[in-house]
Coordinates of C-alpha atoms and ligand atoms in Angstrom, one line a residue:
X1 CA 28.2 -14.7 -6.8
X2 CA 28.1 -14.8 -3.1
X3 CA 25.5 -13.5 -0.6
X4 CA 27.3 -10.2 -0.1
X5 CA 27.9 -9.3 -3.8
X6 CA 24.4 -10.2 -4.8
X7 CA 22.7 -7.2 -3.2
X8 CA 25.4 -5.0 -4.5
X9 CA 24.9 -6.2 -8.1
X10 CA 21.2 -5.8 -7.7
X11 CA 21.6 -2.2 -6.6
X12 CA 24.0 -1.4 -9.4
X13 CA 21.1 -2.2 -11.7
X14 CA 18.9 0.1 -9.8
X15 CA 21.6 2.8 -10.1
X16 CA 21.7 2.5 -13.8
X17 CA 18.0 2.4 -14.0
X18 CA 17.0 5.3 -11.9
X19 CA 20.2 7.2 -11.1
X20 CA 19.1 7.5 -7.5
X21 CA 20.6 4.7 -5.6
X22 CA 24.2 4.1 -5.1
X23 CA 25.5 0.6 -4.5
X24 CA 27.2 2.0 -1.5
X25 CA 23.9 2.3 0.3
X26 CA 23.8 -1.4 0.7
X27 CA 27.1 -1.6 2.5
X28 CA 26.6 -2.1 6.2
X29 CA 29.0 0.6 7.3
X30 CA 27.7 3.4 5.1
X31 CA 24.7 4.9 6.8
X32 CA 22.0 7.0 5.1
X33 CA 21.6 10.4 6.6
X34 CA 19.8 10.7 10.0
X35 CA 17.8 13.6 11.3
X36 CA 16.8 14.8 14.8
X37 CA 13.6 16.7 14.3
X38 CA 11.4 14.9 11.8
X39 CA 11.4 12.8 8.6
X40 CA 8.8 12.5 5.8
X41 CA 9.1 9.7 3.2
X42 CA 6.6 9.7 0.3
X43 CA 6.4 8.5 -3.3
X44 CA 7.0 12.0 -4.8
X45 CA 9.6 14.7 -4.1
X46 CA 7.0 17.5 -4.1
X47 CA 4.8 15.7 -1.6
X48 CA 7.8 15.0 0.7
X49 CA 8.7 18.7 0.5
X50 CA 5.1 19.6 1.5
X51 CA 5.2 17.3 4.5
X52 CA 8.6 18.7 5.6
X53 CA 7.4 22.3 5.3
X54 CA 4.4 21.6 7.5
X55 CA 6.6 20.0 10.1
X56 CA 9.0 23.0 10.0
X57 CA 6.0 25.3 10.3
X58 CA 5.1 23.8 13.6
X59 CA 2.7 21.1 12.4
X60 CA 2.7 17.6 13.9
X61 CA 2.9 14.3 12.1
X62 CA -0.8 14.2 11.5
X63 CA -0.8 17.7 10.1
X64 CA 2.0 16.8 7.8
X65 CA 0.2 13.6 6.8
X66 CA -3.0 15.4 5.9
X67 CA -1.1 17.9 3.8
X68 CA 0.9 15.1 2.1
X69 CA -2.3 13.1 1.3
X70 CA -3.8 16.2 -0.5
X71 CA -0.5 17.0 -2.2
X72 CA -0.2 13.4 -3.5
X73 CA -3.6 13.7 -5.0
X74 CA -2.1 16.5 -7.2
X75 CA 1.5 15.3 -7.8
X76 CA 1.0 11.5 -7.8
X77 CA -2.4 11.0 -9.4
X78 CA -1.8 7.4 -10.2
X79 CA -2.3 6.5 -6.5
X80 CA -2.4 9.7 -4.4
X81 CA -6.0 10.8 -4.3
X82 CA -9.2 12.3 -3.0
X83 CA -11.3 9.9 -5.0
X84 CA -10.2 6.8 -3.1
X85 CA -9.6 5.5 0.3
X86 CA -6.9 4.3 2.7
X87 CA -5.8 3.5 6.2
X88 CA -3.8 5.3 8.9
X89 CA -2.0 3.9 11.9
X90 CA -0.6 6.6 14.2
X91 CA 1.3 6.5 17.4
X92 CA 1.5 9.5 19.7
X93 CA 4.6 10.6 21.6
X94 CA 2.9 9.5 24.8
X95 CA 2.7 5.9 23.5
X96 CA -1.0 5.9 22.7
X97 CA -2.0 4.7 19.3
X98 CA -5.0 4.5 17.0
X99 CA -6.0 3.4 13.5
X100 CA -8.4 5.0 11.1
X101 CA -10.2 3.1 8.3
X102 CA -11.1 5.5 5.5
X103 CA -11.7 2.7 3.0
X104 CA -14.3 3.2 0.3
X105 CA -17.6 1.4 0.7
X106 CA -19.9 -0.2 -1.9
X107 CA -22.8 2.2 -2.9
X108 CA -26.2 1.3 -1.5
X109 CA -27.3 0.3 -5.0
X110 CA -24.5 -2.3 -5.3
X111 CA -25.4 -5.9 -5.7
X112 CA -23.5 -9.1 -5.2
X113 CA -23.7 -10.1 -8.9
X114 CA -23.4 -6.6 -10.4
X115 CA -20.2 -7.5 -12.4
X116 CA -21.5 -10.9 -13.7
X117 CA -23.1 -11.7 -17.0
X118 CA -26.2 -13.8 -17.4
X119 CA -24.2 -17.0 -17.1
X120 CA -22.7 -15.8 -13.8
X121 CA -19.2 -15.0 -15.2
X122 CA -17.4 -11.7 -14.5
X123 CA -17.8 -9.2 -17.3
X124 CA -14.3 -8.2 -18.4
X125 CA -13.1 -4.9 -16.9
X126 CA -16.5 -3.9 -15.6
X127 CA -15.2 -3.7 -12.0
X128 CA -12.0 -2.0 -13.2
X129 CA -12.8 0.8 -15.7
X130 CA -15.6 3.3 -15.9
X131 CA -18.0 4.8 -13.4
X132 CA -19.4 1.5 -12.1
X133 CA -15.9 0.4 -10.8
X134 CA -16.0 3.0 -8.0
X135 CA -16.7 2.7 -4.4
X136 CA -17.8 5.7 -2.3
X137 CA -14.5 7.7 -1.6
X138 CA -13.3 7.9 1.9
X139 CA -10.1 10.0 1.9
X140 CA -11.7 13.4 2.6
X141 CA -13.6 12.2 5.6
X142 CA -10.6 10.3 6.8
X143 CA -8.4 13.4 6.7
X144 CA -11.1 15.5 8.4
X145 CA -11.4 12.9 11.2
X146 CA -7.6 12.6 11.6
X147 CA -7.2 16.3 11.8
X148 CA -10.2 16.8 14.2
X149 CA -8.6 14.3 16.6
X150 CA -4.9 15.1 16.4
X151 CA -4.3 18.2 14.2
X152 CA -2.5 21.3 15.5
X153 CA -2.5 23.6 12.5
X154 CA -5.5 25.1 10.8
X155 CA -7.3 22.8 8.2
X156 CA -7.0 25.5 5.5
X157 CA -3.3 25.7 6.0
X158 CA -3.0 22.0 5.3
X159 CA -4.8 22.3 2.0
X160 CA -2.9 25.3 0.8
X161 CA 0.2 23.5 -0.6
X162 CA -1.9 21.1 -2.6
X163 CA -4.0 23.9 -4.0
X164 CA -0.9 25.8 -5.1
X165 CA 0.6 22.7 -6.7
X166 CA -2.6 22.1 -8.6
X167 CA -3.0 25.8 -9.6
X168 CA 0.6 26.6 -10.6
X169 CA 1.5 23.1 -11.7
X170 CA 4.6 21.0 -11.0
X171 CA 7.3 19.4 -13.2
X172 CA 6.5 15.8 -13.9
X173 CA 9.1 13.1 -13.6
X174 CA 10.2 10.8 -16.5
X175 CA 8.3 8.0 -15.0
X176 CA 5.1 10.1 -14.8
X177 CA 5.5 11.2 -18.4
X178 CA 5.7 7.6 -19.5
X179 CA 2.7 6.6 -17.4
X180 CA 0.5 9.4 -18.6
X181 CA 1.5 8.8 -22.3
X182 CA 0.8 5.1 -21.8
X183 CA -2.8 5.7 -20.6
X184 CA -3.7 8.5 -23.0
X185 CA -6.1 6.5 -25.1
X186 CA -8.0 5.2 -22.0
X187 CA -8.1 8.7 -20.5
X188 CA -9.6 10.0 -23.7
X189 CA -12.1 7.2 -23.9
X190 CA -13.3 7.6 -20.3
X191 CA -13.2 11.4 -20.3
X192 CA -14.7 12.6 -23.5
X193 CA -14.9 16.2 -22.2
X194 CA -11.1 16.2 -21.7
X195 CA -8.9 16.1 -18.6
X196 CA -5.7 17.8 -17.5
X197 CA -4.0 14.4 -17.6
X198 CA -4.1 14.5 -21.4
X199 CA -2.2 16.9 -23.5
X200 CA -1.9 17.4 -27.2
X201 CA 1.2 15.4 -28.1
X202 CA 3.3 13.5 -25.7
X203 CA 4.2 14.3 -22.1
X204 CA 7.9 14.7 -21.5
X205 CA 10.0 14.9 -18.3
X206 CA 9.9 18.4 -16.8
X207 CA 6.5 19.3 -18.5
X208 CA 4.3 21.2 -16.1
X209 CA 1.1 19.5 -15.1
X210 CA -1.5 22.2 -14.1
X211 CA -4.9 21.0 -12.7
X212 CA -7.2 24.0 -12.3
X213 CA -10.3 22.0 -11.7
X214 CA -8.6 20.0 -9.0
X215 CA -7.4 23.2 -7.4
X216 CA -11.0 24.4 -7.2
X217 CA -12.1 21.2 -5.6
X218 CA -9.3 21.3 -3.1
X219 CA -10.2 24.9 -2.2
X220 CA -13.8 23.8 -1.6
X221 CA -12.6 21.1 0.8
X222 CA -10.3 23.7 2.4
X223 CA -13.2 26.1 2.9
X224 CA -16.0 23.6 3.9
X225 CA -14.1 20.5 5.2
X226 CA -16.1 17.3 4.7
X227 CA -19.1 19.1 3.2
X228 CA -16.9 20.6 0.5
X229 CA -16.6 17.1 -0.9
X230 CA -19.6 15.0 0.2
X231 CA -22.2 17.8 -0.4
X232 CA -22.7 20.7 -2.7
X233 CA -20.9 21.3 -5.9
X234 CA -18.4 18.4 -5.8
X235 CA -21.1 15.9 -4.7
X236 CA -23.2 17.1 -7.6
X237 CA -20.3 16.7 -10.0
X238 CA -19.7 13.1 -8.8
X239 CA -23.3 12.2 -9.2
X240 CA -23.4 13.8 -12.7
X241 CA -20.3 11.8 -13.5
X242 CA -22.1 8.6 -12.5
X243 CA -24.9 9.5 -14.9
X244 CA -22.5 9.9 -17.8
X245 CA -21.6 6.2 -17.4
X246 CA -23.2 3.3 -15.6
X247 CA -22.2 4.5 -12.1
X248 CA -24.3 4.1 -9.0
X249 CA -22.9 6.4 -6.4
X250 CA -25.7 8.6 -5.1
X251 CA -25.9 11.8 -3.0
X252 CA -27.0 9.7 -0.1
X253 CA -24.0 7.5 -0.4
X254 CA -21.7 10.5 -0.3
X255 CA -23.5 12.2 2.6
X256 CA -23.5 9.0 4.7
X257 CA -19.9 8.0 4.2
X258 CA -18.1 7.7 7.5
X259 CA -14.4 6.9 8.1
X260 CA -14.1 4.7 11.2
X261 CA -11.6 4.6 14.1
X262 CA -10.7 1.0 14.8
X263 CA -8.7 -0.8 17.4
X264 CA -5.3 -1.5 15.8
X265 CA -4.2 -5.1 15.6
X266 CA -1.3 -5.5 18.0
X267 CA 1.2 -8.3 18.6
X268 CA 5.0 -8.8 19.1
X269 CA 7.8 -10.1 17.0
X270 CA 11.2 -10.9 18.7
X271 CA 10.5 -8.4 21.4
X272 CA 9.2 -5.7 19.1
X273 CA 5.7 -4.5 19.4
X274 CA 3.8 -4.5 16.1
X275 CA 0.9 -2.0 15.7
X276 CA -0.9 -2.5 12.4
X277 CA -4.1 -2.1 10.5
X278 CA -7.1 -4.3 11.4
X279 CA -9.9 -5.3 9.0
X280 CA -11.3 -4.0 6.7
X281 CA -7.7 -4.4 5.7
X282 CA -6.2 -7.9 5.8
X283 CA -2.8 -6.3 6.0
X284 CA -2.1 -6.2 9.8
X285 CA -3.5 -9.6 10.5
X286 CA -1.6 -11.2 7.6
X287 CA 1.6 -9.4 8.5
X288 CA 1.4 -10.6 12.1
X289 CA 0.5 -14.1 11.1
X290 CA 3.6 -14.2 8.9
X291 CA 5.8 -12.9 11.6
X292 CA 4.4 -15.4 14.1
X293 CA 4.9 -18.2 11.6
X294 CA 8.6 -17.5 11.2
X295 CA 9.4 -16.5 14.8
X296 CA 10.5 -19.9 16.0
X297 CA 13.1 -20.2 13.2
X298 CA 16.7 -18.9 13.5
X299 CA 16.5 -16.6 10.4
X300 CA 19.3 -14.4 11.6
X301 CA 21.7 -17.3 11.9
X302 CA 20.6 -18.7 8.5
X303 CA 21.0 -15.3 6.8
X304 CA 19.2 -13.1 4.4
X305 CA 17.7 -15.1 1.5
X306 CA 19.6 -18.2 2.4
X307 CA 18.1 -21.6 1.4
X308 CA 16.4 -22.3 4.8
X309 CA 15.3 -18.7 5.3
X310 CA 13.6 -18.6 1.8
X311 CA 11.8 -21.9 2.5
X312 CA 10.4 -20.8 5.8
X313 CA 9.3 -17.4 4.6
X314 CA 7.7 -18.8 1.4
X315 CA 5.8 -21.5 3.4
X316 CA 4.7 -18.9 5.9
X317 CA 3.4 -16.6 3.1
X318 CA 1.6 -19.5 1.4
X319 CA -0.3 -20.5 4.5
X320 CA -1.2 -16.9 5.5
X321 CA -2.5 -16.0 2.1
X322 CA -4.7 -19.1 2.1
X323 CA -6.2 -18.0 5.4
X324 CA -6.6 -14.5 4.0
X325 CA -8.8 -15.8 1.2
X326 CA -11.1 -17.6 3.5
X327 CA -11.3 -15.7 6.7
X328 CA -11.0 -11.9 6.0
X329 CA -13.6 -9.3 5.1
X330 CA -15.2 -6.2 6.4
X331 CA -15.6 -6.7 10.2
X332 CA -18.9 -4.8 10.2
X333 CA -20.4 -7.5 7.9
X334 CA -18.4 -10.6 8.7
X335 CA -16.9 -12.0 11.9
X336 CA -13.2 -12.2 11.3
X337 CA -11.5 -14.8 13.5
X338 CA -8.7 -12.2 14.3
X339 CA -7.5 -13.7 17.6
X340 CA -7.0 -17.1 16.0
X341 CA -5.2 -15.8 13.0
X342 CA -2.6 -13.9 14.9
X343 CA -2.1 -16.5 17.6
X344 CA 1.4 -17.9 18.0
X345 CA 0.2 -21.5 18.6
X346 CA -2.1 -21.4 15.6
X347 CA 0.6 -20.2 13.2
X348 CA 3.2 -22.6 14.6
X349 CA 0.7 -25.4 14.0
X350 CA 0.2 -24.2 10.4
X351 CA 4.0 -24.4 9.9
X352 CA 4.4 -27.8 11.5
X353 CA 4.1 -29.7 8.3
X354 CA 6.7 -27.7 6.3
X355 CA 9.4 -29.9 4.8
X356 CA 12.9 -28.5 4.2
X357 CA 13.4 -31.0 1.4
X358 CA 10.4 -30.2 -0.7
X359 CA 7.9 -27.4 -1.2
X360 CA 4.4 -27.8 0.1
X361 CA 1.6 -27.8 -2.5
X362 CA -0.9 -25.0 -2.3
X363 CA -3.6 -27.4 -3.4
X364 CA -2.9 -29.3 -0.2
X365 CA -3.4 -26.2 1.9
X366 CA -6.7 -25.1 0.2
X367 CA -8.2 -25.6 -3.2
X368 CA -8.1 -22.8 -5.7
X369 CA -8.0 -21.6 -9.3
X370 CA -5.4 -20.4 -11.7
X371 CA -4.8 -16.7 -11.4
X372 CA -3.5 -13.8 -13.2
X373 CA -1.3 -11.0 -11.8
X374 CA -1.4 -7.4 -12.8
X375 CA 0.2 -4.2 -11.9
X376 CA -0.2 -3.0 -8.3
X377 CA -0.6 0.7 -7.4
X378 CA -1.4 2.4 -4.2
X379 CA 1.0 4.7 -2.3
X380 CA 2.4 4.8 1.2
X381 CA 4.0 7.5 3.3
X382 CA 5.7 7.5 6.7
X383 CA 6.1 10.6 8.9
X384 CA 7.7 11.2 12.3
X385 CA 7.7 14.7 13.9
X386 CA 10.0 16.2 16.4
X387 CA 8.0 15.0 19.4
X388 CA 8.1 11.5 18.0
X389 CA 4.5 11.4 17.0
X390 CA 4.3 8.9 14.1
X391 CA 2.0 8.4 11.2
X392 CA 1.8 5.5 8.7
X393 CA -0.7 5.9 5.9
X394 CA -1.4 3.8 2.8
X395 CA -3.9 5.2 0.4
X396 CA -5.1 4.2 -3.0
X397 CA -7.5 4.4 -5.9
X398 CA -6.7 0.7 -6.5
X399 CA -5.2 0.3 -10.0
X400 CA -2.9 2.9 -11.5
X401 CA -5.1 6.0 -12.1
X402 CA -8.1 4.0 -10.7
X403 CA -11.1 3.8 -12.9
X404 CA -9.5 6.2 -15.4
X405 CA -12.6 8.4 -14.9
X406 CA -11.7 12.0 -13.9
X407 CA -14.8 13.7 -12.4
X408 CA -15.7 16.3 -15.0
X409 CA -15.4 19.8 -13.6
X410 CA -13.9 18.5 -10.3
X411 CA -10.5 17.3 -11.7
X412 CA -9.9 14.2 -9.6
X413 CA -9.8 10.5 -10.5
X414 CA -12.3 8.0 -9.1
X415 CA -11.2 4.7 -7.7
X416 CA -11.8 1.3 -9.2
X417 CA -11.8 -0.2 -5.7
X418 CA -15.0 -2.4 -6.3
X419 CA -12.6 -4.9 -7.9
X420 CA -11.2 -5.6 -4.4
X421 CA -14.4 -7.3 -3.6
X422 CA -14.8 -11.0 -4.5
X423 CA -16.7 -10.1 -7.7
X424 CA -17.4 -13.8 -8.0
X425 CA -16.2 -15.8 -5.0
X426 CA -13.4 -18.1 -6.0
X427 CA -12.4 -15.9 -9.0
X428 CA -9.3 -13.8 -8.7
X429 CA -9.3 -10.0 -8.6
X430 CA -6.8 -7.8 -10.5
X431 CA -4.0 -8.8 -8.0
X432 CA -4.8 -12.5 -8.5
X433 CA -6.3 -12.6 -5.0
X434 CA -9.1 -15.0 -4.4
X435 CA -11.8 -14.2 -1.9
X436 CA -14.8 -16.0 -0.5
X437 CA -18.1 -15.1 1.0
X438 CA -16.5 -12.9 3.6
X439 CA -15.6 -10.4 0.9
X440 CA -18.7 -10.7 -1.3
X441 CA -20.2 -7.4 -2.5
X442 CA -22.9 -5.9 -0.2
X443 CA -24.3 -2.4 -0.1
X444 CA -22.3 -0.2 2.3
X445 CA -19.6 -2.8 2.9
X446 CA -15.9 -2.1 2.7
X447 CA -14.0 -4.2 0.2
X448 CA -11.1 -6.2 1.7
X449 CA -7.7 -4.5 1.4
X450 CA -4.1 -5.6 1.6
X451 CA -2.8 -2.3 2.9
X452 CA -0.5 -2.6 5.8
X453 CA 0.5 0.7 7.4
X454 CA 2.5 -0.4 10.4
X455 CA 4.3 1.1 13.4
X456 CA 6.7 -0.8 15.6
X457 CA 8.0 -0.2 19.1
X458 CA 11.1 -1.5 20.9
X459 CA 11.4 -1.4 24.7
X460 CA 8.3 0.8 24.8
X461 CA 9.7 3.4 22.4
X462 CA 8.9 4.2 18.8
X463 CA 11.1 2.0 16.6
X464 CA 9.9 2.0 13.0
X465 CA 7.2 3.3 10.7
X466 CA 6.7 1.3 7.6
X467 CA 4.3 0.5 4.7
X468 CA 4.1 0.1 0.9
X469 CA 1.9 -0.1 -2.1
X470 CA 1.8 -3.3 -4.1
X471 CA -1.7 -4.9 -4.0
X472 CA -1.3 -8.5 -3.0
X473 CA 2.4 -8.0 -2.5
X474 CA 2.0 -5.3 0.2
X475 CA 2.0 -7.7 3.2
X476 CA 5.0 -9.7 2.0
X477 CA 7.0 -6.5 1.3
X478 CA 6.3 -5.1 4.8
X479 CA 7.0 -8.5 6.3
X480 CA 10.4 -8.7 4.5
X481 CA 11.4 -5.2 5.3
X482 CA 10.7 -5.9 9.0
X483 CA 12.8 -9.0 8.9
X484 CA 15.6 -7.2 7.1
X485 CA 15.9 -4.8 10.1
X486 CA 15.1 -7.1 13.0
X487 CA 16.7 -10.4 11.8
X488 CA 19.3 -9.3 9.2
X489 CA 20.5 -6.1 10.9
X490 CA 20.1 -3.8 7.9
X491 CA 19.7 0.0 8.2
X492 CA 16.5 1.5 6.9
X493 CA 17.7 2.2 3.4
X494 CA 19.3 -1.2 3.0
X495 CA 16.1 -2.9 4.3
X496 CA 14.0 -1.0 1.7
X497 CA 16.4 -1.6 -1.1
X498 CA 16.9 -5.3 -0.5
X499 CA 15.5 -7.5 -3.2
X500 CA 12.1 -9.1 -2.5
X501 CA 10.0 -12.1 -3.4
X502 CA 6.4 -13.0 -3.0
X503 CA 4.2 -16.1 -2.6
X504 CA 0.4 -15.7 -2.2
X505 CA -0.8 -19.3 -2.0
X506 CA -2.3 -19.2 -5.5
X507 CA -0.9 -19.3 -8.1
X508 CA 1.6 -21.7 -6.5
X509 CA 4.7 -19.8 -7.5
X510 CA 7.3 -17.5 -6.0
X511 CA 7.5 -14.2 -7.7
X512 CA 11.1 -13.0 -7.5
X513 CA 12.5 -9.6 -8.4
X514 CA 15.0 -9.9 -11.2
X515 CA 18.4 -10.5 -9.7
X516 CA 17.1 -11.3 -6.3
X517 CA 18.0 -14.7 -4.8
X518 CA 21.4 -16.2 -5.5
X519 CA 21.7 -18.6 -8.4
X520 CA 22.7 -21.4 -6.0
X521 CA 19.6 -20.9 -3.8
X522 CA 17.4 -20.6 -6.9
X523 CA 18.7 -23.9 -8.1
X524 CA 18.1 -25.5 -4.7
X525 CA 14.6 -24.2 -4.5
X526 CA 13.6 -25.0 -8.1
X527 CA 14.9 -28.6 -7.8
X528 CA 12.8 -29.2 -4.7
X529 CA 9.4 -28.1 -6.0
X530 CA 9.3 -24.3 -5.9
X531 CA 8.4 -22.5 -9.1
X532 CA 10.3 -19.2 -9.2
X533 CA 9.0 -16.6 -11.6
X534 CA 11.1 -13.4 -12.3
X535 CA 9.1 -10.2 -12.4
X536 CA 9.6 -6.5 -12.2
X537 CA 9.8 -4.6 -8.9
X538 CA 7.7 -5.6 -5.9
X539 CA 6.4 -2.8 -3.7
X540 CA 7.7 0.6 -2.9
X541 CA 8.4 0.7 0.8
X542 CA 8.7 4.1 2.5
X543 CA 9.8 3.7 6.0
X544 CA 11.6 5.4 9.0
X545 CA 13.8 3.8 11.6
X546 CA 14.4 5.4 15.0
X547 CA 18.1 4.8 15.9
X548 CA 19.2 4.0 19.5
X549 CA 20.3 7.6 20.0
X550 CA 16.8 8.8 19.0
X551 CA 17.8 10.1 15.5
X552 CA 15.6 9.2 12.5
X553 CA 16.7 7.3 9.4
X554 CA 14.5 7.4 6.3
X555 CA 14.3 4.6 3.7
X556 CA 12.8 5.8 0.4
X557 CA 12.3 3.1 -2.2
X558 CA 14.5 3.5 -5.2
X559 CA 12.0 1.4 -7.2
X560 CA 10.0 4.7 -7.6
X561 CA 10.5 8.4 -7.4
X562 CA 10.3 8.2 -3.6
X563 CA 12.2 10.7 -1.4
X564 CA 13.0 10.9 2.3
X565 CA 13.4 14.4 3.6
X566 CA 14.3 15.4 7.1
X567 CA 15.7 18.1 9.3
Ligands
LIG1 N1 -6.5 -1.8 -3.7 C1 -5.4 -2.5 -3.1 C2 -5.7 -2.8 -1.7 O1 -6.5 -2.2 -1.1 O2 -5.0 -3.7 -1.1

């Protein structure tokens, strides 16, 4: 199998699996549709339709993003949310840009050792399931602040589509039916009073999911904005929910929550400007560090997933993830050496000892433990409007369906984001990521994230909007999507479809999507010290590319139910 047929073969498998992707999409000369006015790419067809309607009704990209965020909380409850947090990077048509950190924070009653037993070992699942796993949600304040600064349409108008979807219901996809059925037992355990996510019998594709309690909560947010969530009825219900388990989020925690505008992290890659999310996400810094690490190498000449390209990318990923574990945390609590980490010279120096004949050893880069890897959920959406305002948002309740606790009477899932702290420094979280003191639990602190909403410019103009879910694999997926466009000349859909791999320093192995990487290259890598481990899909990148004529090309990831809509 040669380099050209491999991607085709890979995509045939996707076609069979999800009936969405045609192998043709990977052929260079067959372009996905392009649009002139606006594009919305999200993880769910209903949410993409909501965003598109808002754009058509005269809303800008931020209006559409706010409406999509609330719609995803209804139609994509495994990651879309109002009970979690996220990050937004936006770029305005005039070239100005900003980033908003609406990450959850640790409740004031949180303690560094709150998930450890008497011997100092993490108690299984305590940071993952139940009321104690939740940080103070940030989404509602984030959306309020984004709308206050940039929104054009009325706030209530932006909530309306989500309220209707929750009130009237929507048909669930096959994937959603399977996910809900698979979690039934846990939902019942954590929600003894019942939840709309559980039905008598099994869910099936096309069943209507109606969520009246969530509709009510969304209408309170519509009527009262921030206070509709952080005060009054909904706040009371959250605090009552805490009391039902061992949760610690208080009225004061909710009232005091503030999303924060932050200076985006900005750099360049082969003449493209990269605008990404700074801490409390590690995403932007890690992405730029990886780009800087490979910039000196002729990837385009070597080719997509060629032997040398793979070696350089894996070694870059290894080194950057080692730095992430040591140097990154909430900048309000820890001085992140940001300038050093994205410096070209620093990253070139880190790459100086790579050996094309043999893999580096992660133990030589930094010491670490054996890790486990679990599923990664979160969701990303990308939007460009007709004026070329652009929004890139990644949002999450951490694991799929978060803590599995639905706030009784309020109908929304709470996050299990506390697991993104270093529960015990040196011990891996659910994504197998290790952290140090920089990411230790402290009251009011934001847990370190991997989310990497990113916007790129070329020649001073908007070029690309990109991001993905995927926990620890987020940064490597965004990194590879950017290289696919910039170095390997793929169109947006090809770049999103292309098979991915992932190395995160520890464990010292390269996770490879099944059928990614040619056999010949696999052999070469494995006989020179790389451990390749096949796994299921990595990431769900949703992105938009601005073509030289100004038209917009969406890339919706066929690994999920993701849809790009434009007009
Ligand atoms: N909860 C996944 C992340 O923030 O990266």
